[in-house]
Tab-separated table of C-alpha atoms in Angstrom:
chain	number	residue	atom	x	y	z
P	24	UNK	CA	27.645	17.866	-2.877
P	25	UNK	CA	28.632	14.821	-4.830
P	26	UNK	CA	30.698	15.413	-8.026
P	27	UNK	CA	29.038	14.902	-11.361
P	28	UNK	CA	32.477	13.316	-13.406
P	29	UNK	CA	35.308	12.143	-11.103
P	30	UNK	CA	38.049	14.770	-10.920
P	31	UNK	CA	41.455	13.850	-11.541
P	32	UNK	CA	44.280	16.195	-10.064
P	33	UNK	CA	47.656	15.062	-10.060
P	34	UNK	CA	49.349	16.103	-6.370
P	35	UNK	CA	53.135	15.713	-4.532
P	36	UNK	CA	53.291	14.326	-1.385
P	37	UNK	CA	53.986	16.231	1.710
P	38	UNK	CA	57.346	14.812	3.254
P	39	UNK	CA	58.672	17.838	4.892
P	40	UNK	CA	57.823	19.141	8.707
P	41	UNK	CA	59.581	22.567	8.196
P	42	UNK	CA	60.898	24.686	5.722
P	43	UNK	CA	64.524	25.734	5.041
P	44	UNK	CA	63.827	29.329	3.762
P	45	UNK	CA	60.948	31.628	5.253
P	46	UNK	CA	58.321	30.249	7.834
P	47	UNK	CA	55.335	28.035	8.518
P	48	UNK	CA	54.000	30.707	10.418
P	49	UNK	CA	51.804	33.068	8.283
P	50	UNK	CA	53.214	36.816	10.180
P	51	UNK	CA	56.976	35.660	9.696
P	52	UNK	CA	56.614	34.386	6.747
P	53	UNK	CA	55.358	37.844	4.901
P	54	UNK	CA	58.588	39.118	7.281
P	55	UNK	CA	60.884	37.309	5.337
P	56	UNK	CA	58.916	37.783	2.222
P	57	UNK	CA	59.483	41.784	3.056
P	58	UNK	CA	63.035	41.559	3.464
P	59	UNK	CA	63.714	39.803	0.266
P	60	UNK	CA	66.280	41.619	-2.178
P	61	UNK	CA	64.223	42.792	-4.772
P	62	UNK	CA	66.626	44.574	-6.070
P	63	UNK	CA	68.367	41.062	-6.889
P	64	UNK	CA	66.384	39.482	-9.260
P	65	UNK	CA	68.951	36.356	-9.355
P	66	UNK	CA	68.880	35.837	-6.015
P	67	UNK	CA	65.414	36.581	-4.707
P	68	UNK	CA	64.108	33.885	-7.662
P	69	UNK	CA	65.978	31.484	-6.073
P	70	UNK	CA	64.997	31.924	-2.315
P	71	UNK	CA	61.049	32.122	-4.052
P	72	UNK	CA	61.962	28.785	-6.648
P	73	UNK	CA	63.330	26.914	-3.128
P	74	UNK	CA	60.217	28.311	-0.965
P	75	UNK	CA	57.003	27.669	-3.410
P	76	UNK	CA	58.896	23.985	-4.202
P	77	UNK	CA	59.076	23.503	-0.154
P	78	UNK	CA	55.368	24.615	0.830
P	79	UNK	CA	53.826	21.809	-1.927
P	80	UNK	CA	55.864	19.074	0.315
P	81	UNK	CA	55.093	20.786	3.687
P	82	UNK	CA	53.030	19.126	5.793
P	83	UNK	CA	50.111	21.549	7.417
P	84	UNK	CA	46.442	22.156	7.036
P	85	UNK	CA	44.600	23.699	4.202
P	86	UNK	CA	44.328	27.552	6.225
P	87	UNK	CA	48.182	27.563	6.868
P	88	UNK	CA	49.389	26.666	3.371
P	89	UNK	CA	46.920	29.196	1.765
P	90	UNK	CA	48.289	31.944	4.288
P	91	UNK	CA	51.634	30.655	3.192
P	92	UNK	CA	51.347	31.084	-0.346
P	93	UNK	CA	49.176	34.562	-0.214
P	94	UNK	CA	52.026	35.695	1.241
P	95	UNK	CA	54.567	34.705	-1.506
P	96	UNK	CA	52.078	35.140	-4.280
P	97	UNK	CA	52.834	39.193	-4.868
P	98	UNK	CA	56.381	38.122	-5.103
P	99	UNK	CA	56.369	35.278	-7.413
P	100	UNK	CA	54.081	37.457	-9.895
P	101	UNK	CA	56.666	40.622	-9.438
P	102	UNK	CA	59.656	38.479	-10.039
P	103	UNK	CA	58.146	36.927	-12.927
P	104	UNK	CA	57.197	40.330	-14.415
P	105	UNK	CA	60.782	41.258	-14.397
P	106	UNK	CA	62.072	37.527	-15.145
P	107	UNK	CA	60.104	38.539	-18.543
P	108	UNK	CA	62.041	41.413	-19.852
P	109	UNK	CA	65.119	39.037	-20.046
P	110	UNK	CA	62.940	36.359	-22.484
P	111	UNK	CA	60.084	38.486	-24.319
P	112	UNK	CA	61.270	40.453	-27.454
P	113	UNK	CA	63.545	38.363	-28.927
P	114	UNK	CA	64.127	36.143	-31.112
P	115	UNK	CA	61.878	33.014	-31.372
P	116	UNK	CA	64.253	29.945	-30.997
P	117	UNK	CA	65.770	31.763	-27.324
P	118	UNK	CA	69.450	31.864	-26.694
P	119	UNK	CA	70.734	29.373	-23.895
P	120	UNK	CA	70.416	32.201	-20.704
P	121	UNK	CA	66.881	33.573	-22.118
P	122	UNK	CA	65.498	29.851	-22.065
P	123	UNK	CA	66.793	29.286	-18.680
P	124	UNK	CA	65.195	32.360	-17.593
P	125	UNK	CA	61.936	31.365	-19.161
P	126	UNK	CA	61.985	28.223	-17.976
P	127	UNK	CA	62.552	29.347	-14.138
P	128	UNK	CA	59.730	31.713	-15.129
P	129	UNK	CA	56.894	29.003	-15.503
P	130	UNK	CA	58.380	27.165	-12.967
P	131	UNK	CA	57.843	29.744	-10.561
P	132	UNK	CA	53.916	29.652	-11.638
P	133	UNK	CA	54.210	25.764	-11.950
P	134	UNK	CA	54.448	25.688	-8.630
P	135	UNK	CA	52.671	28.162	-6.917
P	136	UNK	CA	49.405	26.657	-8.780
P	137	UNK	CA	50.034	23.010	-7.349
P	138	UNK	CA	50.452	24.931	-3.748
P	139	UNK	CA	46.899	26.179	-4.513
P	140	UNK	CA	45.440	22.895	-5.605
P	141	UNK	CA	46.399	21.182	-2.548
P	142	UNK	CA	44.776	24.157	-0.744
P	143	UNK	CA	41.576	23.901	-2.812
P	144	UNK	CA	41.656	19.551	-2.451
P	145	UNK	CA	42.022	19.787	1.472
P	146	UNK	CA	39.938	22.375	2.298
P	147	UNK	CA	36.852	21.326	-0.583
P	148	UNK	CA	35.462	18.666	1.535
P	149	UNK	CA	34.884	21.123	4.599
P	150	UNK	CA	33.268	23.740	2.184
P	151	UNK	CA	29.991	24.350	4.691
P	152	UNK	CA	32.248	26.487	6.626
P	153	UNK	CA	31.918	29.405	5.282
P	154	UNK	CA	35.901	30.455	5.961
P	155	UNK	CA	37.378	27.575	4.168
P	156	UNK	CA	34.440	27.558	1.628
P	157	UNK	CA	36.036	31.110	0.769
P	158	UNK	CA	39.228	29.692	0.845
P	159	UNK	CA	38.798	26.664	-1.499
P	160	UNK	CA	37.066	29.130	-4.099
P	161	UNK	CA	40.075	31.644	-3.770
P	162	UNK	CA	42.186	28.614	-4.303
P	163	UNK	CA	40.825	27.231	-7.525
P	164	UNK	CA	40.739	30.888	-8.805
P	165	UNK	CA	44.347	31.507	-7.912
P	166	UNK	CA	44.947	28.143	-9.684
P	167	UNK	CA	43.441	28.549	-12.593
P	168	UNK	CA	44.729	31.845	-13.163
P	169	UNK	CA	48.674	30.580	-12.101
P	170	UNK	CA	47.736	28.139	-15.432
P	171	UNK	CA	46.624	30.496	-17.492
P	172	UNK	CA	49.352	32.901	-17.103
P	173	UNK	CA	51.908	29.548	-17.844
P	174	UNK	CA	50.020	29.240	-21.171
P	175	UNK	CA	50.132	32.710	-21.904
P	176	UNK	CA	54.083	32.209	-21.783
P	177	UNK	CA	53.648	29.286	-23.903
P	178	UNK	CA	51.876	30.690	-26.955
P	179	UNK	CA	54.476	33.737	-26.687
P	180	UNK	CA	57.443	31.518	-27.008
P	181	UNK	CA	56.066	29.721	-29.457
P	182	UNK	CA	56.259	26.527	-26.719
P	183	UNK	CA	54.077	23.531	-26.528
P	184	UNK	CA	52.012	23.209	-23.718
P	185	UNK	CA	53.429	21.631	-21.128
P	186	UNK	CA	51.610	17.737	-20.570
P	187	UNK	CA	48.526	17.581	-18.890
P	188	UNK	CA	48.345	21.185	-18.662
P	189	UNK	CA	45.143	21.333	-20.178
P	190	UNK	CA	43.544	18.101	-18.306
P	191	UNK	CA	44.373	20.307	-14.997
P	192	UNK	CA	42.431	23.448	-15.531
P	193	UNK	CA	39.074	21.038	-16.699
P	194	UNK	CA	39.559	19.462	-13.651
P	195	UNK	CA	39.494	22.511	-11.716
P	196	UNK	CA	36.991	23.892	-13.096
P	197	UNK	CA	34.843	20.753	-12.607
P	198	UNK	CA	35.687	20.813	-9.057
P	199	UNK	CA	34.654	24.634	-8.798
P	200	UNK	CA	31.353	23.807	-10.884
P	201	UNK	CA	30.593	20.560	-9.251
P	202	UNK	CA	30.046	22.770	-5.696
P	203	UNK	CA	28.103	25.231	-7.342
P	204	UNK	CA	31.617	27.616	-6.432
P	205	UNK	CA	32.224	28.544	-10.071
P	206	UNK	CA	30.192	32.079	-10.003
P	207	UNK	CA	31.226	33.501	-6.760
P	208	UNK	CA	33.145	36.547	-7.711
P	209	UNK	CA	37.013	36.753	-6.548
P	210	UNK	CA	39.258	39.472	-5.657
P	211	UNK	CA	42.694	39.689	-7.141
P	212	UNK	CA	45.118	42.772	-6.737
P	213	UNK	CA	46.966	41.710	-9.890
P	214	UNK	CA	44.014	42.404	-12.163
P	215	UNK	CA	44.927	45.173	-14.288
P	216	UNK	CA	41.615	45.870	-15.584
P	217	UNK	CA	38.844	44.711	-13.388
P	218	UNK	CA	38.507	43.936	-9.143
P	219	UNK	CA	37.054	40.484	-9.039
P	220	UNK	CA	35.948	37.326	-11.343
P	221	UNK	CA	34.878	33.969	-11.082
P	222	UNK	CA	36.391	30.987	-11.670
P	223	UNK	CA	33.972	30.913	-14.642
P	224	UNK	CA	35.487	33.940	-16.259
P	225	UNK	CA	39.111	33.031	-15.696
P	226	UNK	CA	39.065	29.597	-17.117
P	227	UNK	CA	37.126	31.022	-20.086
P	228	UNK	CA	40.290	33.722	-20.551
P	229	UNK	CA	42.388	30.407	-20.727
P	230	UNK	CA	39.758	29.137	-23.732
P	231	UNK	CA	39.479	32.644	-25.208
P	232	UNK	CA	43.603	32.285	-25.729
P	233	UNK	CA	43.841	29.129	-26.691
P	234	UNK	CA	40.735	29.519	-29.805
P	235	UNK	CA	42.515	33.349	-30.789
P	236	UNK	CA	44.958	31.796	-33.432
P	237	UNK	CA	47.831	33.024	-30.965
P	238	UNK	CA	50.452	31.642	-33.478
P	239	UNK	CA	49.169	34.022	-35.930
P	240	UNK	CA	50.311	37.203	-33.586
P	241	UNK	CA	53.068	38.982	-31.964
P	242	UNK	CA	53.916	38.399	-28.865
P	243	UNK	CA	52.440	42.244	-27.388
P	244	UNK	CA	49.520	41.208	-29.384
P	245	UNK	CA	48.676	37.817	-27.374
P	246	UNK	CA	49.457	39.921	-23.856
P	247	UNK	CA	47.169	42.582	-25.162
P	248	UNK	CA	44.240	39.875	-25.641
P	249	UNK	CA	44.878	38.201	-22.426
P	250	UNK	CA	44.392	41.539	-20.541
P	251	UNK	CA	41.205	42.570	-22.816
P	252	UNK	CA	39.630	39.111	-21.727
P	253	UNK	CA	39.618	40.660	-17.979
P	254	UNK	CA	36.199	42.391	-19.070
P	255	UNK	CA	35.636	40.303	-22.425
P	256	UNK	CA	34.792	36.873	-20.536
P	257	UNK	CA	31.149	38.643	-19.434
P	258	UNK	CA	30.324	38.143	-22.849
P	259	UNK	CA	31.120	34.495	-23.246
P	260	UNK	CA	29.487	31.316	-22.289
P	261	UNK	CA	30.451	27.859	-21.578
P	262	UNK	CA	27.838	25.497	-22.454
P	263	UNK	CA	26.584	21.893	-22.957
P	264	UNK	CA	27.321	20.997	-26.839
P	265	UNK	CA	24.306	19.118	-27.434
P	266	UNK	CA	21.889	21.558	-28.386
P	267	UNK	CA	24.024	24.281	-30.609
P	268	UNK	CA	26.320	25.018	-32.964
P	269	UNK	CA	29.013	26.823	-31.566
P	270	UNK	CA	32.501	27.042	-32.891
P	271	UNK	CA	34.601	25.827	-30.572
P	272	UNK	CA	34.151	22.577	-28.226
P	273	UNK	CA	36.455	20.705	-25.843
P	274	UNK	CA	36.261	17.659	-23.068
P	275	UNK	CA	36.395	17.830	-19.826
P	276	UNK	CA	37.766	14.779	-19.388
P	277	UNK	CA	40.666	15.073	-22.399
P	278	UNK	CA	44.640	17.410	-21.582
P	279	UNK	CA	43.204	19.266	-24.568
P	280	UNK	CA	42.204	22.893	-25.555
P	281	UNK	CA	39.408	23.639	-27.052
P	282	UNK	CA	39.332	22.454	-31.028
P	283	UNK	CA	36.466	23.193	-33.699
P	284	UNK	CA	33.557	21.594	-33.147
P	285	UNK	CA	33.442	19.177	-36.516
P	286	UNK	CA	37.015	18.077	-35.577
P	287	UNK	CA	35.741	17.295	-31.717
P	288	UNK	CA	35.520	13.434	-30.989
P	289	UNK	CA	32.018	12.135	-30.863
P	290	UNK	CA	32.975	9.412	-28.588
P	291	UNK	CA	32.805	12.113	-25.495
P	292	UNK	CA	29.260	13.804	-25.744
P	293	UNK	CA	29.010	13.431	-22.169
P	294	UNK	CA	31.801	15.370	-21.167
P	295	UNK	CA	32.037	17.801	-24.172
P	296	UNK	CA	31.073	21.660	-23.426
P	297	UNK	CA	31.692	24.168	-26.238
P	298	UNK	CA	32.307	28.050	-26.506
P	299	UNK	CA	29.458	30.838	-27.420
P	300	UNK	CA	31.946	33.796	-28.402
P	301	UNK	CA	29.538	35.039	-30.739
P	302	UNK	CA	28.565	38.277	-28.973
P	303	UNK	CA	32.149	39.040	-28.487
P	304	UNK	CA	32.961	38.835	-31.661
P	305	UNK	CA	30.077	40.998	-32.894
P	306	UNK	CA	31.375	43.917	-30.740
P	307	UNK	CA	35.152	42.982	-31.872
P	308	UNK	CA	33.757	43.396	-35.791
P	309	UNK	CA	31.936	46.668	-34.770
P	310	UNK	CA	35.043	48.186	-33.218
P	311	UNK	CA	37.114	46.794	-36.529
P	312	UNK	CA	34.402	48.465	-39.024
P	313	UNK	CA	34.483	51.727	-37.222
P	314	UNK	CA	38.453	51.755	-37.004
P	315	UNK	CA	37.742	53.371	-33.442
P	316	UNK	CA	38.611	51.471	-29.945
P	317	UNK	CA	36.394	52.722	-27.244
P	318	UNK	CA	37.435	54.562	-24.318
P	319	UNK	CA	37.350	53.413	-20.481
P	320	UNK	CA	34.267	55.030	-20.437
P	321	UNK	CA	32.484	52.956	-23.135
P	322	UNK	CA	30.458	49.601	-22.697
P	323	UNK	CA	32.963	47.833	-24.719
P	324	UNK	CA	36.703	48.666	-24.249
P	325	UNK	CA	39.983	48.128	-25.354
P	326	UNK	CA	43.410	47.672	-23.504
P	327	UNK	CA	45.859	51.203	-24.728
P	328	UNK	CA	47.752	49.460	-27.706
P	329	UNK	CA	45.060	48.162	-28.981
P	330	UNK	CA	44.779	48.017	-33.072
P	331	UNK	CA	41.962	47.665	-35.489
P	332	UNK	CA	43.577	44.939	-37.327
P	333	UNK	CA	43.913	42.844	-34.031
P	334	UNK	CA	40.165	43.430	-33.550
P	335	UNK	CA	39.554	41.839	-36.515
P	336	UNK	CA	42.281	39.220	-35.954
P	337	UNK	CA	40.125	38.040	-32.941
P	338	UNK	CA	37.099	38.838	-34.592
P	339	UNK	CA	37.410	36.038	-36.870
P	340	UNK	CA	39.392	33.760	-34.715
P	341	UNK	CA	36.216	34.268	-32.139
P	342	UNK	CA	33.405	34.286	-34.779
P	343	UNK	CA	34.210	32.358	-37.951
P	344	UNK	CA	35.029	28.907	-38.621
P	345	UNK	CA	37.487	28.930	-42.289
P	346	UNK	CA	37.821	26.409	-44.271
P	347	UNK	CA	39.751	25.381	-47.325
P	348	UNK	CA	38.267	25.833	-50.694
P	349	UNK	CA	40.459	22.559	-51.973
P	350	UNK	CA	40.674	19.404	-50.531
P	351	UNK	CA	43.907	17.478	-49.370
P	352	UNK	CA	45.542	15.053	-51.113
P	353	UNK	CA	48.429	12.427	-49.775
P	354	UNK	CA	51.285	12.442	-51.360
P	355	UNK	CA	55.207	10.773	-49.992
P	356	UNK	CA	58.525	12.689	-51.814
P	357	UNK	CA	61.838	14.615	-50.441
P	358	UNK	CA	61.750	18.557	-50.389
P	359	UNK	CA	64.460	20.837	-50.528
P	360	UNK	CA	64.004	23.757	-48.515
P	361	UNK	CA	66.304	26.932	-48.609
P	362	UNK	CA	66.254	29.276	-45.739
P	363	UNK	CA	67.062	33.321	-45.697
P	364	UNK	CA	68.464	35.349	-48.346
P	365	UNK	CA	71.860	34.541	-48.108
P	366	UNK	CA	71.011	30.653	-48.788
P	367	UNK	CA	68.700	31.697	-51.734
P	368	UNK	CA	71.420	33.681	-53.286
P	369	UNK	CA	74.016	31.240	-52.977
P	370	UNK	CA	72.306	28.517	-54.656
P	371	UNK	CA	70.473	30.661	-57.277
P	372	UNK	CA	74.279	31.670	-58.769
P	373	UNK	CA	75.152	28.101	-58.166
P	374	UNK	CA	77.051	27.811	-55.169
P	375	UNK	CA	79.040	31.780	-54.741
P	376	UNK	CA	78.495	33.633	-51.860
P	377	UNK	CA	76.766	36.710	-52.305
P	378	UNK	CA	79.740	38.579	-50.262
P	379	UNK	CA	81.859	37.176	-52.996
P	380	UNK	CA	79.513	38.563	-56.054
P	381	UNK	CA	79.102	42.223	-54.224
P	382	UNK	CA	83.171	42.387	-54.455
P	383	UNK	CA	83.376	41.961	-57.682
P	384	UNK	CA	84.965	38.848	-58.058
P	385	UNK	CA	84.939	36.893	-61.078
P	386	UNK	CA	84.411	33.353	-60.942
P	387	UNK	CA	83.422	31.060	-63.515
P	388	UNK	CA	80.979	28.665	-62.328
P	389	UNK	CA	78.952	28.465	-66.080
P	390	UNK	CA	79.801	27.700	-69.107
P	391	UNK	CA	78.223	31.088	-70.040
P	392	UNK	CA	77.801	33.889	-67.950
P	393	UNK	CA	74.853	34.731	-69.177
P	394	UNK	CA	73.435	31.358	-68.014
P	395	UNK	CA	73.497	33.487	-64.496
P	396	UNK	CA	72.035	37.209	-64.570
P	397	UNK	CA	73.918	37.423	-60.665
P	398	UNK	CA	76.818	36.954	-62.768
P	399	UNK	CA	76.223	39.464	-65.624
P	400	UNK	CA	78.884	42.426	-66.210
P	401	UNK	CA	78.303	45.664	-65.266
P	402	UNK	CA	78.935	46.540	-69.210
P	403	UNK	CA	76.554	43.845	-70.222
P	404	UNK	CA	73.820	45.079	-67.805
P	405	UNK	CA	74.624	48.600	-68.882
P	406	UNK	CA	73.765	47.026	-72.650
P	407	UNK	CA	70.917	45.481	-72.875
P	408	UNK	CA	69.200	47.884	-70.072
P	409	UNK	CA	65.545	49.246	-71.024
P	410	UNK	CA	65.029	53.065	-70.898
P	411	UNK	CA	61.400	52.144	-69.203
P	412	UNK	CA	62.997	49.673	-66.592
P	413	UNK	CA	61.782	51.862	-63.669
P	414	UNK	CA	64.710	49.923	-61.351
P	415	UNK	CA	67.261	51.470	-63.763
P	416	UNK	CA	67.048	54.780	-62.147
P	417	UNK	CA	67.757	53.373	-58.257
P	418	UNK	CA	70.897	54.017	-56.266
P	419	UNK	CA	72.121	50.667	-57.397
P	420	UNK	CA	70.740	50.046	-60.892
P	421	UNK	CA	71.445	51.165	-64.660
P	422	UNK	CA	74.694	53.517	-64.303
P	423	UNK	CA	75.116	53.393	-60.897
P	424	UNK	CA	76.787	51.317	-58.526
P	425	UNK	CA	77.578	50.142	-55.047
P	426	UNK	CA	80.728	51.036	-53.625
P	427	UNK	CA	82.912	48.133	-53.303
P	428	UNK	CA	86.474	49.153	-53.595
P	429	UNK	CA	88.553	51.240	-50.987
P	430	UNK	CA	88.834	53.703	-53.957
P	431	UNK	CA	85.177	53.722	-54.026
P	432	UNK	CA	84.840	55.192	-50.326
P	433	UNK	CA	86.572	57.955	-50.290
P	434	UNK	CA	84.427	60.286	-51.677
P	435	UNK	CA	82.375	59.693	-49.015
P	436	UNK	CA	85.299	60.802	-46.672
């Protein structure tokens, strides 16, 4: 079937006849898969970062590499399970080992979803078979959903997406649509919530992330909304922009995700689809209004962990488009910005480290001390207190006092 846009995929070439770890043949390949050290997380990424980089070079026919990379797929996605304890939870700008961790993470997925693009380009063009029409539509799924999970690392580190990212998955979905592939229903063991999709309802999980404000949530918040969207995408449709006046748009033909309509070029009509996410949303604001989420055994459910408020975070993010009540003016000057407590304290009593003013110490740094209530007396406090002042009756207010002398301990002791 000829292609309605030109797709653009970018590809490595294939310079290598054999492999140094594992096997070009399917059977001892999942062998060596098998005997892998799980246990070792360090050393098992490794021998799976060396093998998924080798099978994109190897040279061999659409079947074999797809064999190939079934085979390593349950791996890569258990390793990078585990790879994620060591990077999730902490703090957002990642210490040096975390980052490297991460990074080896997407990697990992980086590369298995190129493996799966070369499967889906080679085998495309002999789609009439029915065998390697499965396998090209399996291929473009696995893709897909390799990206998706890379972005879902993304928006929980707070990361940009990596280049092109974007202009990859419209291309593979174009490629799935363009041979009338894009609705036949996949299987794939690592669902957690349903059996099957289509390449349909997995690229619309990627759009259904990208549109949910994910800077605006935690990072359990964004995995819970990625593993709602398992039974969610039913309820959302991609469409031509022409005719409507949904939310959310984005081109085809553009490494960008999906923006607000108004703020969509109008130089790409042709190639523009946009996002109907209005029934979701509905049943989103119903949940959030009754304060209840639905069981397994209701139409509409919700992943355990679930809140109200993030119902209504994605309720909005899904179903409203806000915008500012005040309009923006330009305007050119320096800024001095002060970071954390400790910062604000030590410039609000003009340069003294809060350490320094807990102990006690006496420093002039005014011409009057009253200039500086952080620098006020306890007797002078004590003074001019109000009766009413409901902080004069905390632990640390009016009469009392934090202990900041050896002396002071003891009675504790």
């Amino acid at each position: 079937m000829e292609q309605p846009q030109r797709i653009r995929l970018r590809l490595p070439e294939q310079d290598l006849h054999h492999l140094t770890v594992g096997s070009t043949n399917p059977r001892k390949m999942q062998e060596w898969i098998d005997s892998l050290p799980m246990a070792n997380i360090g050393e098992s990424s490794r021998l799976l970062y060396q093998l998924v980089q080798e099978l994109n070079r190897l040279k061999t026919d659409g079947k074999t590499r797809f064999a190939l990379l079934e085979a390593a797929r349950p791996a890569v996605l258990f390793i990078e399970a585990q790879l994620g304890k060591h990077y999730l939870g902490q703090s957002v700008v990642l210490p040096e080992k975390a980052r490297k961790v991460a990074s080896l993470a997407q990697s990992l997925h980086m590369h298995l979803s190129i493996g799966y693009k070369l499967v889906a380009i080679d085998t495309i063009r002999k789609a009439r078979d029915k065998e390697l029409g499965r396998i090209a539509i399996t291929a473009i799924h696995r893709a897909i959903t390799g990206m998706a999970l890379m972005l879902l690392r993304s928006y929980q580190l707070y990361l940009p997406t990596p280049k092109f990212h974007w202009l990859e998955m419209h291309q593979l979905f174009l490629l799935a649509e363009g041979n009338a592939l894009d609705g036949v229903e996949v299987e794939d063991s690592a669902f957690k919530r349903v059996k099957s999709s289509t390449v349909r309802d997995t690229y619309t999980r990627a759009l259904l992330l990208a549109t949910a404000r994910p800077n605006q949530l935690r990072q359990n918040e964004i995995e819970l909304a990625w593993d709602a969207t398992e039974e969610w995408c039913g309820l959302v449709t991609i469409r031509d922009t022409r005719d409507n006046a949904d939310i959310f748009a984005f081109d085809l033909q553009a490494d960008a995700p999906p923006t607000y309509r108004k703020l969509a070029s109008q130089h790409a009509q042709d190639t523009l689809r946009s996002i109907d996410a209005r029934q979701l949303s509905g049943q989103l604001k119903i949940a959030a209004d009754n304060g209840q989420m639905p069981d397994r055994n209701a139409e509409f459910t919700f992943p355990r962990g679930f809140t109200r408020e993030l119902a209504l975070h994605l309720s909005q993010a899904w179903g409203n488009l806000t915008e500012r009540a005040f309009a923006r003016l330009a305007t050119s000057g320096a800024l001095d910005i002060c970071v954390g407590l400790g910062s604000t304290h030590f410039y609000l009593s003009g340069g003294v480290d809060f350490d320094v003013q807990m102990r006690g110490r006496r420093l002039e740094i005014l011409s009057d001390e009253r200039e500086n209530p952080f620098l006020k007396s306890r007797s002078s406090q004590s003074a001019v207190a109000d009766a009413d002042d409901p902080w004069a009756q905390s632990f640390d207010g009016g009469g009392y006092r934090i202990a900041n002398e050896a002396g002071d301990l003891d009675q504790f002791s």
